[in-house]
Short mmCIF file of C-alpha atoms in Angstrom, two decimals:
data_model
loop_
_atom_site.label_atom_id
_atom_site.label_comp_id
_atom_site.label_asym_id
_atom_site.label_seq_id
_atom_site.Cartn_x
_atom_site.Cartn_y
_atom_site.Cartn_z
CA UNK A 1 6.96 -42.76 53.38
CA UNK A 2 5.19 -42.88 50.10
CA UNK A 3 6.25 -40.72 47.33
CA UNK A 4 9.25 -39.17 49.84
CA UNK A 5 11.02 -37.94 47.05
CA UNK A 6 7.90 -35.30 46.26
CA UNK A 7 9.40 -33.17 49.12
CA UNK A 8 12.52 -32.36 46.53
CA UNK A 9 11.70 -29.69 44.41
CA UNK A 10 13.14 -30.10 40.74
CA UNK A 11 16.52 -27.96 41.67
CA UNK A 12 17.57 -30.20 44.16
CA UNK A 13 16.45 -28.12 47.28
CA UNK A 14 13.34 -29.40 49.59
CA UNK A 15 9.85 -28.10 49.29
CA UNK A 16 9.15 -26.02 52.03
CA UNK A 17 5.17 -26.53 51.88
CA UNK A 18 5.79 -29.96 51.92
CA UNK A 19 7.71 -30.55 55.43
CA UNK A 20 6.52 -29.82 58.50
CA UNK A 21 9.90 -28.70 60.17
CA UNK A 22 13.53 -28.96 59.21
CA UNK A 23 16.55 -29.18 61.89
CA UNK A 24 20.24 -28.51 59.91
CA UNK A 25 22.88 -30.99 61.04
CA UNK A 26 25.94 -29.83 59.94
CA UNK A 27 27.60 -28.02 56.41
CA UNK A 28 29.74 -30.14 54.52
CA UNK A 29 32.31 -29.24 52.40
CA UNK A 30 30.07 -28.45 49.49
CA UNK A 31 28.98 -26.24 51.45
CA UNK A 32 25.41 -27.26 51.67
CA UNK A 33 23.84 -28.46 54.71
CA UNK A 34 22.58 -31.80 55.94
CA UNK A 35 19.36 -31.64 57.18
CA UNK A 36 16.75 -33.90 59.39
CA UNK A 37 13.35 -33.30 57.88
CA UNK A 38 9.92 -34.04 59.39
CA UNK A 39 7.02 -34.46 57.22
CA UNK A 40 5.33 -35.09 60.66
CA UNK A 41 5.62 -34.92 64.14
CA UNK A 42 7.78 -38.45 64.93
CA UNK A 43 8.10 -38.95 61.10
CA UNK A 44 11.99 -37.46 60.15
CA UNK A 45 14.28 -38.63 57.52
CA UNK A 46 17.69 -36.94 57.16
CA UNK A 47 17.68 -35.26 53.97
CA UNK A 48 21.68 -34.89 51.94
CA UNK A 49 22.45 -32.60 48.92
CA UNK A 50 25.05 -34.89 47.04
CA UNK A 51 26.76 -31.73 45.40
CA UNK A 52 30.50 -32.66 45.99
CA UNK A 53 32.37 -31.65 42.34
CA UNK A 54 33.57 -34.92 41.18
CA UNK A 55 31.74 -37.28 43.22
CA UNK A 56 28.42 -35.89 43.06
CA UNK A 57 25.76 -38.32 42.92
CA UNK A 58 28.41 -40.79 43.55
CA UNK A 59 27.40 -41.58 46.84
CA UNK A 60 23.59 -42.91 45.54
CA UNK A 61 25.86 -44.66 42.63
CA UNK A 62 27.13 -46.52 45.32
CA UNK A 63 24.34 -47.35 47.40
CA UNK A 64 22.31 -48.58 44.30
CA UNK A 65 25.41 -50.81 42.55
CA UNK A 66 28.01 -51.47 45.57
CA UNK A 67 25.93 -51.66 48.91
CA UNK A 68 22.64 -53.35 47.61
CA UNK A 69 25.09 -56.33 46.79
CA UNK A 70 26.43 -56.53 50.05
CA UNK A 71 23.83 -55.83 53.01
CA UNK A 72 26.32 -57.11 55.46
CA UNK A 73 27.52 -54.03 55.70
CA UNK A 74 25.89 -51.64 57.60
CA UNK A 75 24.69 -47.96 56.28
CA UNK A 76 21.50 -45.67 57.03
CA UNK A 77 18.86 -47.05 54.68
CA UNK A 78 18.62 -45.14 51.03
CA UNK A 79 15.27 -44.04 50.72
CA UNK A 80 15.25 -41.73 47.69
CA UNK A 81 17.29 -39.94 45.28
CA UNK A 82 17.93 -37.85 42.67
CA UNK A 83 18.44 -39.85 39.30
CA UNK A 84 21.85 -40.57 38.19
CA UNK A 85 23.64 -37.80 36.19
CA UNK A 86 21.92 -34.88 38.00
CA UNK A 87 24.96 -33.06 39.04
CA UNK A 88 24.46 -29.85 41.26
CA UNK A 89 21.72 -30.83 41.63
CA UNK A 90 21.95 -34.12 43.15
CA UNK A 91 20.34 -35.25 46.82
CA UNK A 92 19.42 -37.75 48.65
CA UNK A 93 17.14 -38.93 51.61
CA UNK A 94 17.97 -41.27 54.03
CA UNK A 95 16.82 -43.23 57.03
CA UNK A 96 16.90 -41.28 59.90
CA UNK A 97 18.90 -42.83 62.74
CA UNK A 98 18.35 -40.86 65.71
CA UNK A 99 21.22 -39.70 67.87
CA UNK A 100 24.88 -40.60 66.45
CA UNK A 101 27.51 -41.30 68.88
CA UNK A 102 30.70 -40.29 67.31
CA UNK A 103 33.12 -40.85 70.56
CA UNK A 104 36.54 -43.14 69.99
CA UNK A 105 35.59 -46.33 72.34
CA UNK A 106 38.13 -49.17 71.17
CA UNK A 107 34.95 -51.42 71.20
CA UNK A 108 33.25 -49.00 68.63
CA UNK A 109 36.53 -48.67 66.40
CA UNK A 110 36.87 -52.67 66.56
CA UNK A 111 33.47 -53.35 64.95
CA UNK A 112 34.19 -50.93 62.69
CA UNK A 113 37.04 -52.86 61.31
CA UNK A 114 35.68 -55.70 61.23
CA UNK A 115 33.18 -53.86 58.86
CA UNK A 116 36.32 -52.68 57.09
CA UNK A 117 37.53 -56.40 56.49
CA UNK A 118 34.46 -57.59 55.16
CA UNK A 119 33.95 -54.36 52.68
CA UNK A 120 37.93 -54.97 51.65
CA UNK A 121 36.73 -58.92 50.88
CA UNK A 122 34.49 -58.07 48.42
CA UNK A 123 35.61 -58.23 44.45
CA UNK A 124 36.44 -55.19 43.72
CA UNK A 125 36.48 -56.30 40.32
CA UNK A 126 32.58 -56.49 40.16
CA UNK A 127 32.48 -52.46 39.45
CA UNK A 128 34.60 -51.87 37.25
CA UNK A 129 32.84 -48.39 36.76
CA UNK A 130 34.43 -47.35 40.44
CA UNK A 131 37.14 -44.86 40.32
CA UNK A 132 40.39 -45.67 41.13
CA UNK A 133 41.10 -41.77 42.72
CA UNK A 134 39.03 -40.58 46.41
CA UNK A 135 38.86 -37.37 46.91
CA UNK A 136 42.71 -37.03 47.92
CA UNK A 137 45.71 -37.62 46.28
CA UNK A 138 46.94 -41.38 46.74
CA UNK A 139 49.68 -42.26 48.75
CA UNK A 140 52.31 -42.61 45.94
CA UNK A 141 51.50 -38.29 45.20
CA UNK A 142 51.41 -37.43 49.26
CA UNK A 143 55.02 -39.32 49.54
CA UNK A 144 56.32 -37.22 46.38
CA UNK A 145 54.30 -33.86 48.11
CA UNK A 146 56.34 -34.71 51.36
CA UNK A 147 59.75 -35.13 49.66
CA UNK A 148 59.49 -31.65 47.69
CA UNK A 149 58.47 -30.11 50.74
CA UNK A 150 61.61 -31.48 52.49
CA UNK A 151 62.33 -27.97 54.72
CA UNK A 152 58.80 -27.00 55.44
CA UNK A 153 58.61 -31.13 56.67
CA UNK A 154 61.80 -30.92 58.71
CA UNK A 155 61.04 -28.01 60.12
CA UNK A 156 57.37 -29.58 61.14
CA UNK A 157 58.85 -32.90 62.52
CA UNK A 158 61.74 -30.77 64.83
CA UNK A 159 58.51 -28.61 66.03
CA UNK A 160 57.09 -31.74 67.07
CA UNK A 161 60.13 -33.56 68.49
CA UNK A 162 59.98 -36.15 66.22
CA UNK A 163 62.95 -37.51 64.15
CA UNK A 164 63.88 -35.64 61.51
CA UNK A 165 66.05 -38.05 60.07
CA UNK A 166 63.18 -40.69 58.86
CA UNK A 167 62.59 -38.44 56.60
CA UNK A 168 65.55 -38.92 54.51
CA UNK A 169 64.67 -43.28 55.02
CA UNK A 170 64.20 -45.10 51.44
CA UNK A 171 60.41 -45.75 52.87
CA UNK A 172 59.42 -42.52 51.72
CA UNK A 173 60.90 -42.62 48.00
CA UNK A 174 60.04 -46.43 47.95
CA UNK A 175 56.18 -45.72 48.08
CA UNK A 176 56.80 -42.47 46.14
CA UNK A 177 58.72 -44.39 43.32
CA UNK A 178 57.72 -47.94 43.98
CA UNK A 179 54.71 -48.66 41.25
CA UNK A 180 54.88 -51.71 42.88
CA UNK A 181 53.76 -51.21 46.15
CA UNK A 182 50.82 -48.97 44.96
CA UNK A 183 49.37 -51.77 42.63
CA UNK A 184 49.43 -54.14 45.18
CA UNK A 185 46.15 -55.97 46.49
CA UNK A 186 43.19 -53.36 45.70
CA UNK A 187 40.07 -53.08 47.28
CA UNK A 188 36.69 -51.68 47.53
CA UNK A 189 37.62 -48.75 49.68
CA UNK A 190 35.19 -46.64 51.82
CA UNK A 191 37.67 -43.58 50.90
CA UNK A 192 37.28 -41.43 53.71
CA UNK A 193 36.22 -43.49 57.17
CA UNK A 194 37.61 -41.22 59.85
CA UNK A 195 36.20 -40.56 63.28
CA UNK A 196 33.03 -38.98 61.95
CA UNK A 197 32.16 -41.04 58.79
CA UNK A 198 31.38 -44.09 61.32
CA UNK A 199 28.84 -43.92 64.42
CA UNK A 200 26.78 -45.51 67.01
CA UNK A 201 23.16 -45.72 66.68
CA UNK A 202 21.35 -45.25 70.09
CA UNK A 203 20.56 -49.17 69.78
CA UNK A 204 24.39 -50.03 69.89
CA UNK A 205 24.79 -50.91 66.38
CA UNK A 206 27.96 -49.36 64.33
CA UNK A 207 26.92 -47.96 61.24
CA UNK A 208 29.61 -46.67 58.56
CA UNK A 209 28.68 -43.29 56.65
CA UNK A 210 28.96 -40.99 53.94
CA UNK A 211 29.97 -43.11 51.16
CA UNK A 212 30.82 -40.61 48.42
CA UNK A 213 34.19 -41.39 48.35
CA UNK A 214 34.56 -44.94 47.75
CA UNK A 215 36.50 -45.98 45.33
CA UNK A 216 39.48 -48.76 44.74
CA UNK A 217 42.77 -48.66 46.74
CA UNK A 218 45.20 -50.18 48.85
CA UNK A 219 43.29 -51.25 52.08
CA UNK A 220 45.74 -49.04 54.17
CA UNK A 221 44.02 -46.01 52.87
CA UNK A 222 40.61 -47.08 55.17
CA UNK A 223 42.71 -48.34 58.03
CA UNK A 224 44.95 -44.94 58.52
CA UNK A 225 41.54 -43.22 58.21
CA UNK A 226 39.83 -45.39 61.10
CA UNK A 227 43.08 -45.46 62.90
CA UNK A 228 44.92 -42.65 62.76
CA UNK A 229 43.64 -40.19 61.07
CA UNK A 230 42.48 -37.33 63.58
CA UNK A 231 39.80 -34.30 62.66
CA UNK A 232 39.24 -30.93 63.60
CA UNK A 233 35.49 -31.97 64.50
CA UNK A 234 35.92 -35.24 66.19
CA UNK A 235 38.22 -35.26 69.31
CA UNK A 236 40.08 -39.11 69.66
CA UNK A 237 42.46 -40.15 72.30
CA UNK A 238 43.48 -43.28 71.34
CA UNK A 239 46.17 -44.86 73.56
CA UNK A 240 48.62 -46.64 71.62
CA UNK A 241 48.15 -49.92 72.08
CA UNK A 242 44.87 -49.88 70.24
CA UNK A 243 46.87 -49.39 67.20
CA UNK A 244 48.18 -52.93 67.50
CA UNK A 245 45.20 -54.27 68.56
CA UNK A 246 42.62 -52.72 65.55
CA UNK A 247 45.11 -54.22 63.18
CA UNK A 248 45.02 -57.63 64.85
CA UNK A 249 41.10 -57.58 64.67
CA UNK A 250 41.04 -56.37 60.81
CA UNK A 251 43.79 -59.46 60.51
CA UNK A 252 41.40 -61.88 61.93
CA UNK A 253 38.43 -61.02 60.42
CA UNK A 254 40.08 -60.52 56.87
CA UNK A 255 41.41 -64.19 57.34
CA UNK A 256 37.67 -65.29 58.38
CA UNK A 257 36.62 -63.79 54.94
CA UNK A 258 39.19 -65.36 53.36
CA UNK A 259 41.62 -62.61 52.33
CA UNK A 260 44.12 -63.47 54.95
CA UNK A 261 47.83 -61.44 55.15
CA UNK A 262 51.06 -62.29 56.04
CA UNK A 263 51.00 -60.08 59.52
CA UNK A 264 54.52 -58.88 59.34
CA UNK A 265 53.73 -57.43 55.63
CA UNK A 266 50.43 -55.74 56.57
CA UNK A 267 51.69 -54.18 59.84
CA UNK A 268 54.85 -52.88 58.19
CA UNK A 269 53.21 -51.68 55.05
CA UNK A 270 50.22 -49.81 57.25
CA UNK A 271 53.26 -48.01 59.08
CA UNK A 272 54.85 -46.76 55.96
CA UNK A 273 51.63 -45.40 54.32
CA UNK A 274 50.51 -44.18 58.13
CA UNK A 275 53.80 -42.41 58.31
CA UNK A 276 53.60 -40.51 55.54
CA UNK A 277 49.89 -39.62 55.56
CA UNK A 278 50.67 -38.53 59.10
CA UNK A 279 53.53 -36.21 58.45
CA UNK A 280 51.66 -34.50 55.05
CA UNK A 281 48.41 -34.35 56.94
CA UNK A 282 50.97 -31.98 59.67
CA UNK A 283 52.09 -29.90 56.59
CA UNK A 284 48.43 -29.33 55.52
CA UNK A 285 47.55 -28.40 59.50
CA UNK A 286 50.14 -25.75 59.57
CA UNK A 287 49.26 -24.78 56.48
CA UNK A 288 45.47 -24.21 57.64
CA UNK A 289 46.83 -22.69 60.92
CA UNK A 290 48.83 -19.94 59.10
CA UNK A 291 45.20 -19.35 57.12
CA UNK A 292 43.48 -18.62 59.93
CA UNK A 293 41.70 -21.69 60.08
CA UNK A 294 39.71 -21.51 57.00
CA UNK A 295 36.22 -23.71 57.75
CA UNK A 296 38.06 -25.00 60.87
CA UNK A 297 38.50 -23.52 64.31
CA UNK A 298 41.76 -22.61 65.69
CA UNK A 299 41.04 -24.85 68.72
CA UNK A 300 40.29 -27.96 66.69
CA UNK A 301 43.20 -27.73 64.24
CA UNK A 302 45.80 -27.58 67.26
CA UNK A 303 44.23 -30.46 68.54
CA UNK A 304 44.48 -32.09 65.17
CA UNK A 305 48.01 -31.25 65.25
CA UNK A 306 48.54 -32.87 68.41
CA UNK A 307 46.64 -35.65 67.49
CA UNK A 308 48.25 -36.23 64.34
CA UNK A 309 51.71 -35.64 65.81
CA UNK A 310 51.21 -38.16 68.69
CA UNK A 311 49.61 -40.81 65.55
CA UNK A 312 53.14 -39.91 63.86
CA UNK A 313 55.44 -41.07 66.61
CA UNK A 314 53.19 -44.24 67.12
CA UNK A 315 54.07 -45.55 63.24
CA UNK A 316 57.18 -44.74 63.69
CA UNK A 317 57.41 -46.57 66.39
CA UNK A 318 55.11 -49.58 64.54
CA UNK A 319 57.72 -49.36 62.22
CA UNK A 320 60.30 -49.78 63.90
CA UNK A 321 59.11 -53.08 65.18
CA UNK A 322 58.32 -54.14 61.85
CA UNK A 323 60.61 -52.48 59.82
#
């Protein structure tokens, strides 16, 4: 493992003479590909061009100032990178973990919060440097987004047989217009933990990845992303009590790291942000669907859209309760 970073050439790309066989992974949304490298038979390390606009380089940032204070939480190794400020051309090598399972399993999903309450304990005020924006808009813009959109969201919640009239509830315009609610409790936030950002190593262990996004928000932005957020790439068929029962868990391990809610409040504020993100994630399906797909297939945005729908009608529902 000596001198690993030698097999990056001085553009950011890998040294071809220098590796004895590459295997590409997948293409993110920069475009570039991850890759598991092999300087030697039995002797891979999975090999990440950090190239994403604003948050390039960001995800190294965050190994080498956010994670190395907190080794509770578990991530693939950092083994090399790019020094700070490089830009486009920006990488990173890490650990190699052999085969990820990526499958919802309520067991999986429930050490994953847990993870998620212990990150969210953590001061965010010790980086002061993190950003306070992830790589969508918060939840204070996707309420106003939903409200201008008001025919094109009717018109997506009748499609879907869901009540058209929530959308017209104060909820909406109270998280659109409430400063309030979106400068309430901040944390350290992964920024974009859906199905595929977390995994399970062949060894059983739960590992949380991809942490370019992190930044500071409310701590519903993680939990709609480990709960109900759905993706084109990662099927999940989650039945609806797990809902109740992932919030419980990140309940009773935030109040074990002493950062303990008032249950009512967390469960009726995760519906309301849940809600919304659920309906505005529908607009932005049908708005990929009528696109052709874009970088997603047809077949795994209508199952998004299913997904997403059935998520939809499950916060109402949560909210309901709690309202």
């Amino acid at each position: 493992m000596r001198n690993i970073d030698a097999v990056v050439k001085a553009d950011g790309t890998l040294d071809e003479s220098k590796i004895w066989r590459r295997e590409p992974m997948y293409q993110g949304m920069n475009g570039q590909w991850v890759e598991r490298i092999y300087l030697a038979p039995g002797q891979s390390y999975i090999f990440k061009p950090l190239t994403n606009g604003e948050s390039a380089d960001r995800e190294a940032w965050v190994y080498r100032n956010v994670l190395a204070e907190l080794p509770e939480i578990p991530a693939p190794m950092l083994l090399a990178a790019s020094p700070e400020g490089s830009g486009a051309k920006s990488w990173a090598i890490f650990e190699d973990l052999g085969q990820l399972n990526h499958t919802y399993r309520l067991e999986y999903a429930r050490a994953a919060v847990r993870q998620l309450a212990r990150l969210h304990a953590a001061p965010v005020e010790q980086w002061p440097s993190l950003p306070a924006q992830g790589p969508k808009p918060g939840i204070a813009a996707i309420a106003a987004d939903v409200l201008n959109r008001r025919e094109e969201a009717l018109a997506v919640l009748g499609g879907q047989g869901l009540p058209v009239q929530w959308l017209d509830s104060e909820v909406i315009s109270a998280v659109r217009d409430g400063p309030g609610f979106t400068a309430k409790r901040q944390v350290l936030s992964h920024g974009d933990l859906h199905q595929g950002n977390y995994a399970v190593t062949g060894a059983g262990r739960v590992v949380l990845l991809d942490w370019e996004h992190a930044h500071r928000n409310l701590p519903y932005w993680d939990l709609y992303h480990l709960i109900d957020m759905s993706h084109p790439r990662f099927p999940k068929v989650m039945p609806a009590e797990d809902r109740m029962e992932l919030l419980e868990t990140y309940l009773a391990e935030a109040d074990k790291q002493g950062t303990s809610w008032v249950k009512d409040v967390l469960i009726r504020e995760y519906a309301w942000v849940a809600a919304i993100f659920s309906l505005w994630m529908l607009l932005l399906i049908e708005g990929d669907l009528r696109r052709g797909g874009g970088v997603w297939t047809k077949e795994g945005l209508l199952r998004q859209r299913e997904e997403t729908a059935k998520g939809l009608a499950g916060c109402l529902e949560l909210l309901e309760n709690h309202g």
